[in-house]
PDB file of C-alpha atoms in Angstrom:
ATOM      1  CA  UNK A   1     241.142 116.787 160.513  1.00  0.00           C
ATOM      2  CA  UNK A   2     240.192 116.208 156.886  1.00  0.00           C
ATOM      3  CA  UNK A   3     241.022 119.032 154.577  1.00  0.00           C
ATOM      4  CA  UNK A   4     238.520 119.917 151.882  1.00  0.00           C
ATOM      5  CA  UNK A   5     240.255 120.348 148.546  1.00  0.00           C
ATOM      6  CA  UNK A   6     238.444 122.720 146.228  1.00  0.00           C
ATOM      7  CA  UNK A   7     239.078 122.613 142.525  1.00  0.00           C
ATOM      8  CA  UNK A   8     240.714 125.620 140.950  1.00  0.00           C
ATOM      9  CA  UNK A   9     237.857 127.523 139.245  1.00  0.00           C
ATOM     10  CA  UNK A  10     240.132 128.721 136.465  1.00  0.00           C
ATOM     11  CA  UNK A  11     240.172 126.679 133.271  1.00  0.00           C
ATOM     12  CA  UNK A  12     243.276 124.716 132.362  1.00  0.00           C
ATOM     13  CA  UNK A  13     245.030 126.801 129.719  1.00  0.00           C
ATOM     14  CA  UNK A  14     248.253 125.936 127.925  1.00  0.00           C
ATOM     15  CA  UNK A  15     250.073 129.293 127.761  1.00  0.00           C
ATOM     16  CA  UNK A  16     252.375 128.179 124.923  1.00  0.00           C
ATOM     17  CA  UNK A  17     249.545 127.123 122.638  1.00  0.00           C
ATOM     18  CA  UNK A  18     247.270 130.023 123.521  1.00  0.00           C
ATOM     19  CA  UNK A  19     249.797 132.339 121.872  1.00  0.00           C
ATOM     20  CA  UNK A  20     248.612 131.184 118.457  1.00  0.00           C
ATOM     21  CA  UNK A  21     245.127 132.649 118.975  1.00  0.00           C
ATOM     22  CA  UNK A  22     244.124 135.813 117.118  1.00  0.00           C
ATOM     23  CA  UNK A  23     241.185 138.118 117.747  1.00  0.00           C
ATOM     24  CA  UNK A  24     239.464 136.683 114.674  1.00  0.00           C
ATOM     25  CA  UNK A  25     239.953 133.081 115.792  1.00  0.00           C
ATOM     26  CA  UNK A  26     238.648 134.017 119.267  1.00  0.00           C
ATOM     27  CA  UNK A  27     235.463 135.481 117.737  1.00  0.00           C
ATOM     28  CA  UNK A  28     234.980 132.314 115.690  1.00  0.00           C
ATOM     29  CA  UNK A  29     235.429 130.074 118.750  1.00  0.00           C
ATOM     30  CA  UNK A  30     232.920 132.147 120.694  1.00  0.00           C
ATOM     31  CA  UNK A  31     230.466 132.001 117.808  1.00  0.00           C
ATOM     32  CA  UNK A  32     230.914 128.216 117.510  1.00  0.00           C
ATOM     33  CA  UNK A  33     229.895 127.832 121.148  1.00  0.00           C
ATOM     34  CA  UNK A  34     226.794 129.972 120.496  1.00  0.00           C
ATOM     35  CA  UNK A  35     225.869 127.769 117.513  1.00  0.00           C
ATOM     36  CA  UNK A  36     226.351 124.581 119.545  1.00  0.00           C
ATOM     37  CA  UNK A  37     224.153 125.916 122.356  1.00  0.00           C
ATOM     38  CA  UNK A  38     221.436 126.641 119.775  1.00  0.00           C
ATOM     39  CA  UNK A  39     221.790 123.113 118.361  1.00  0.00           C
ATOM     40  CA  UNK A  40     221.499 121.562 121.842  1.00  0.00           C
ATOM     41  CA  UNK A  41     218.227 123.401 122.470  1.00  0.00           C
ATOM     42  CA  UNK A  42     216.667 121.107 119.911  1.00  0.00           C
ATOM     43  CA  UNK A  43     213.906 122.191 117.624  1.00  0.00           C
ATOM     44  CA  UNK A  44     213.503 120.903 114.107  1.00  0.00           C
ATOM     45  CA  UNK A  45     216.075 118.449 112.749  1.00  0.00           C
ATOM     46  CA  UNK A  46     217.028 120.933 110.013  1.00  0.00           C
ATOM     47  CA  UNK A  47     217.745 123.646 112.608  1.00  0.00           C
ATOM     48  CA  UNK A  48     219.771 121.333 114.852  1.00  0.00           C
ATOM     49  CA  UNK A  49     221.824 120.068 111.919  1.00  0.00           C
ATOM     50  CA  UNK A  50     222.313 123.577 110.484  1.00  0.00           C
ATOM     51  CA  UNK A  51     223.430 125.110 113.798  1.00  0.00           C
ATOM     52  CA  UNK A  52     225.832 122.218 114.287  1.00  0.00           C
ATOM     53  CA  UNK A  53     227.187 122.605 110.748  1.00  0.00           C
ATOM     54  CA  UNK A  54     227.723 126.342 111.299  1.00  0.00           C
ATOM     55  CA  UNK A  55     229.598 125.545 114.514  1.00  0.00           C
ATOM     56  CA  UNK A  56     231.877 123.138 112.639  1.00  0.00           C
ATOM     57  CA  UNK A  57     232.599 125.784 110.003  1.00  0.00           C
ATOM     58  CA  UNK A  58     233.464 128.345 112.659  1.00  0.00           C
ATOM     59  CA  UNK A  59     235.729 125.877 114.438  1.00  0.00           C
ATOM     60  CA  UNK A  60     237.663 125.034 111.278  1.00  0.00           C
ATOM     61  CA  UNK A  61     237.715 128.748 110.440  1.00  0.00           C
ATOM     62  CA  UNK A  62     239.301 129.543 113.803  1.00  0.00           C
ATOM     63  CA  UNK A  63     242.174 127.172 113.039  1.00  0.00           C
ATOM     64  CA  UNK A  64     242.583 128.371 109.455  1.00  0.00           C
ATOM     65  CA  UNK A  65     242.542 131.998 110.622  1.00  0.00           C
ATOM     66  CA  UNK A  66     245.800 131.221 112.398  1.00  0.00           C
ATOM     67  CA  UNK A  67     247.442 128.683 110.104  1.00  0.00           C
ATOM     68  CA  UNK A  68     246.766 130.321 106.736  1.00  0.00           C
ATOM     69  CA  UNK A  69     248.133 133.738 107.613  1.00  0.00           C
ATOM     70  CA  UNK A  70     250.455 134.834 104.844  1.00  0.00           C
ATOM     71  CA  UNK A  71     249.731 131.777 102.711  1.00  0.00           C
ATOM     72  CA  UNK A  72     248.102 131.721  99.309  1.00  0.00           C
ATOM     73  CA  UNK A  73     244.889 129.728  99.481  1.00  0.00           C
ATOM     74  CA  UNK A  74     243.952 128.007  96.216  1.00  0.00           C
ATOM     75  CA  UNK A  75     240.521 129.002  95.003  1.00  0.00           C
ATOM     76  CA  UNK A  76     237.741 126.485  95.430  1.00  0.00           C
ATOM     77  CA  UNK A  77     239.498 124.425  98.080  1.00  0.00           C
ATOM     78  CA  UNK A  78     237.171 123.372 100.901  1.00  0.00           C
ATOM     79  CA  UNK A  79     238.000 124.330 104.486  1.00  0.00           C
ATOM     80  CA  UNK A  80     238.225 120.607 105.288  1.00  0.00           C
ATOM     81  CA  UNK A  81     240.931 120.066 102.663  1.00  0.00           C
ATOM     82  CA  UNK A  82     242.795 123.092 103.937  1.00  0.00           C
ATOM     83  CA  UNK A  83     242.547 121.776 107.505  1.00  0.00           C
ATOM     84  CA  UNK A  84     244.512 118.665 106.500  1.00  0.00           C
ATOM     85  CA  UNK A  85     247.108 120.823 104.785  1.00  0.00           C
ATOM     86  CA  UNK A  86     247.605 123.532 107.404  1.00  0.00           C
ATOM     87  CA  UNK A  87     246.772 121.703 110.657  1.00  0.00           C
ATOM     88  CA  UNK A  88     247.511 118.020 110.000  1.00  0.00           C
ATOM     89  CA  UNK A  89     247.134 117.203 113.698  1.00  0.00           C
ATOM     90  CA  UNK A  90     243.396 117.906 113.215  1.00  0.00           C
ATOM     91  CA  UNK A  91     243.267 116.363 109.751  1.00  0.00           C
ATOM     92  CA  UNK A  92     241.478 113.194 110.848  1.00  0.00           C
ATOM     93  CA  UNK A  93     238.313 115.314 111.108  1.00  0.00           C
ATOM     94  CA  UNK A  94     238.382 116.331 107.459  1.00  0.00           C
ATOM     95  CA  UNK A  95     236.523 113.365 105.937  1.00  0.00           C
ATOM     96  CA  UNK A  96     233.894 113.257 108.666  1.00  0.00           C
ATOM     97  CA  UNK A  97     233.122 116.955 108.455  1.00  0.00           C
ATOM     98  CA  UNK A  98     233.233 117.076 104.659  1.00  0.00           C
ATOM     99  CA  UNK A  99     230.531 114.391 104.481  1.00  0.00           C
ATOM    100  CA  UNK A 100     228.156 116.671 106.380  1.00  0.00           C
ATOM    101  CA  UNK A 101     228.651 119.382 103.769  1.00  0.00           C
ATOM    102  CA  UNK A 102     226.968 117.187 101.185  1.00  0.00           C
ATOM    103  CA  UNK A 103     224.074 116.491 103.553  1.00  0.00           C
ATOM    104  CA  UNK A 104     223.685 120.196 104.280  1.00  0.00           C
ATOM    105  CA  UNK A 105     223.583 120.997 100.550  1.00  0.00           C
ATOM    106  CA  UNK A 106     220.891 118.370 100.057  1.00  0.00           C
ATOM    107  CA  UNK A 107     218.852 119.821 102.929  1.00  0.00           C
ATOM    108  CA  UNK A 108     219.238 123.320 101.515  1.00  0.00           C
ATOM    109  CA  UNK A 109     217.850 121.978  98.231  1.00  0.00           C
ATOM    110  CA  UNK A 110     214.708 120.902 100.090  1.00  0.00           C
ATOM    111  CA  UNK A 111     215.492 117.247 100.787  1.00  0.00           C
ATOM    112  CA  UNK A 112     214.952 117.326 104.551  1.00  0.00           C
ATOM    113  CA  UNK A 113     214.617 113.540 104.775  1.00  0.00           C
ATOM    114  CA  UNK A 114     218.384 113.016 104.303  1.00  0.00           C
ATOM    115  CA  UNK A 115     218.914 113.629 108.030  1.00  0.00           C
ATOM    116  CA  UNK A 116     216.741 112.355 110.852  1.00  0.00           C
ATOM    117  CA  UNK A 117     216.894 113.277 114.533  1.00  0.00           C
ATOM    118  CA  UNK A 118     219.264 110.415 115.384  1.00  0.00           C
ATOM    119  CA  UNK A 119     221.718 111.511 112.665  1.00  0.00           C
ATOM    120  CA  UNK A 120     221.448 115.172 113.736  1.00  0.00           C
ATOM    121  CA  UNK A 121     222.214 114.152 117.321  1.00  0.00           C
ATOM    122  CA  UNK A 122     225.169 112.042 116.155  1.00  0.00           C
ATOM    123  CA  UNK A 123     226.451 114.994 114.102  1.00  0.00           C
ATOM    124  CA  UNK A 124     226.162 117.237 117.158  1.00  0.00           C
ATOM    125  CA  UNK A 125     228.245 114.754 119.169  1.00  0.00           C
ATOM    126  CA  UNK A 126     230.908 114.599 116.467  1.00  0.00           C
ATOM    127  CA  UNK A 127     231.181 118.378 116.233  1.00  0.00           C
ATOM    128  CA  UNK A 128     231.398 118.628 120.032  1.00  0.00           C
ATOM    129  CA  UNK A 129     234.315 116.171 119.864  1.00  0.00           C
ATOM    130  CA  UNK A 130     235.887 118.273 117.094  1.00  0.00           C
ATOM    131  CA  UNK A 131     235.381 121.360 119.273  1.00  0.00           C
ATOM    132  CA  UNK A 132     237.260 119.640 122.095  1.00  0.00           C
ATOM    133  CA  UNK A 133     240.190 118.858 119.788  1.00  0.00           C
ATOM    134  CA  UNK A 134     240.248 122.415 118.443  1.00  0.00           C
ATOM    135  CA  UNK A 135     240.183 123.850 121.968  1.00  0.00           C
ATOM    136  CA  UNK A 136     243.081 121.608 122.993  1.00  0.00           C
ATOM    137  CA  UNK A 137     244.921 122.640 119.795  1.00  0.00           C
ATOM    138  CA  UNK A 138     244.563 126.259 120.938  1.00  0.00           C
ATOM    139  CA  UNK A 139     245.581 125.369 124.488  1.00  0.00           C
ATOM    140  CA  UNK A 140     242.091 125.938 125.893  1.00  0.00           C
ATOM    141  CA  UNK A 141     240.084 123.849 128.316  1.00  0.00           C
ATOM    142  CA  UNK A 142     237.564 121.893 126.202  1.00  0.00           C
ATOM    143  CA  UNK A 143     235.227 121.439 129.169  1.00  0.00           C
ATOM    144  CA  UNK A 144     234.675 125.177 129.573  1.00  0.00           C
ATOM    145  CA  UNK A 145     232.709 127.538 127.337  1.00  0.00           C
ATOM    146  CA  UNK A 146     235.044 129.807 125.370  1.00  0.00           C
ATOM    147  CA  UNK A 147     233.574 133.057 126.710  1.00  0.00           C
ATOM    148  CA  UNK A 148     234.003 131.836 130.294  1.00  0.00           C
ATOM    149  CA  UNK A 149     237.734 131.344 129.767  1.00  0.00           C
ATOM    150  CA  UNK A 150     238.418 134.224 127.368  1.00  0.00           C
ATOM    151  CA  UNK A 151     239.296 136.537 130.266  1.00  0.00           C
ATOM    152  CA  UNK A 152     242.071 134.133 131.271  1.00  0.00           C
ATOM    153  CA  UNK A 153     243.483 134.040 127.745  1.00  0.00           C
ATOM    154  CA  UNK A 154     244.622 137.635 127.476  1.00  0.00           C
TER     155      UNK A 154
END
């Protein structure tokens, strides 16, 4: 008789790494997922790019909320620079994500032509990859929405 093996419905969570999460970082991770869902729904290129950019900021913020505790943060330093300093294992994302900041500033100034739909979609893919790395850094399952696994974190 063949036995049917069902997958465990609980996300894969690394209990050692999950200990670094704070309530603030959890809120930021949840908010990043909300922003990414909004970006995936499509709409105008500006909206897709902006939602994706906000998600990236929340993701880096979730890491910095944990790593910068008790540290003096120099004024005017970008979150991407601080990511390299305080979480070097995620530092490879700094240059990629910092480049989007310049594009976002240009779009905010009214130059919407700097990003087309293909670039916005590429940016979404990059931030989803960054999200996966951040989730793994926190010990979370990157294939599962944060809110769906938050109950297993506590």
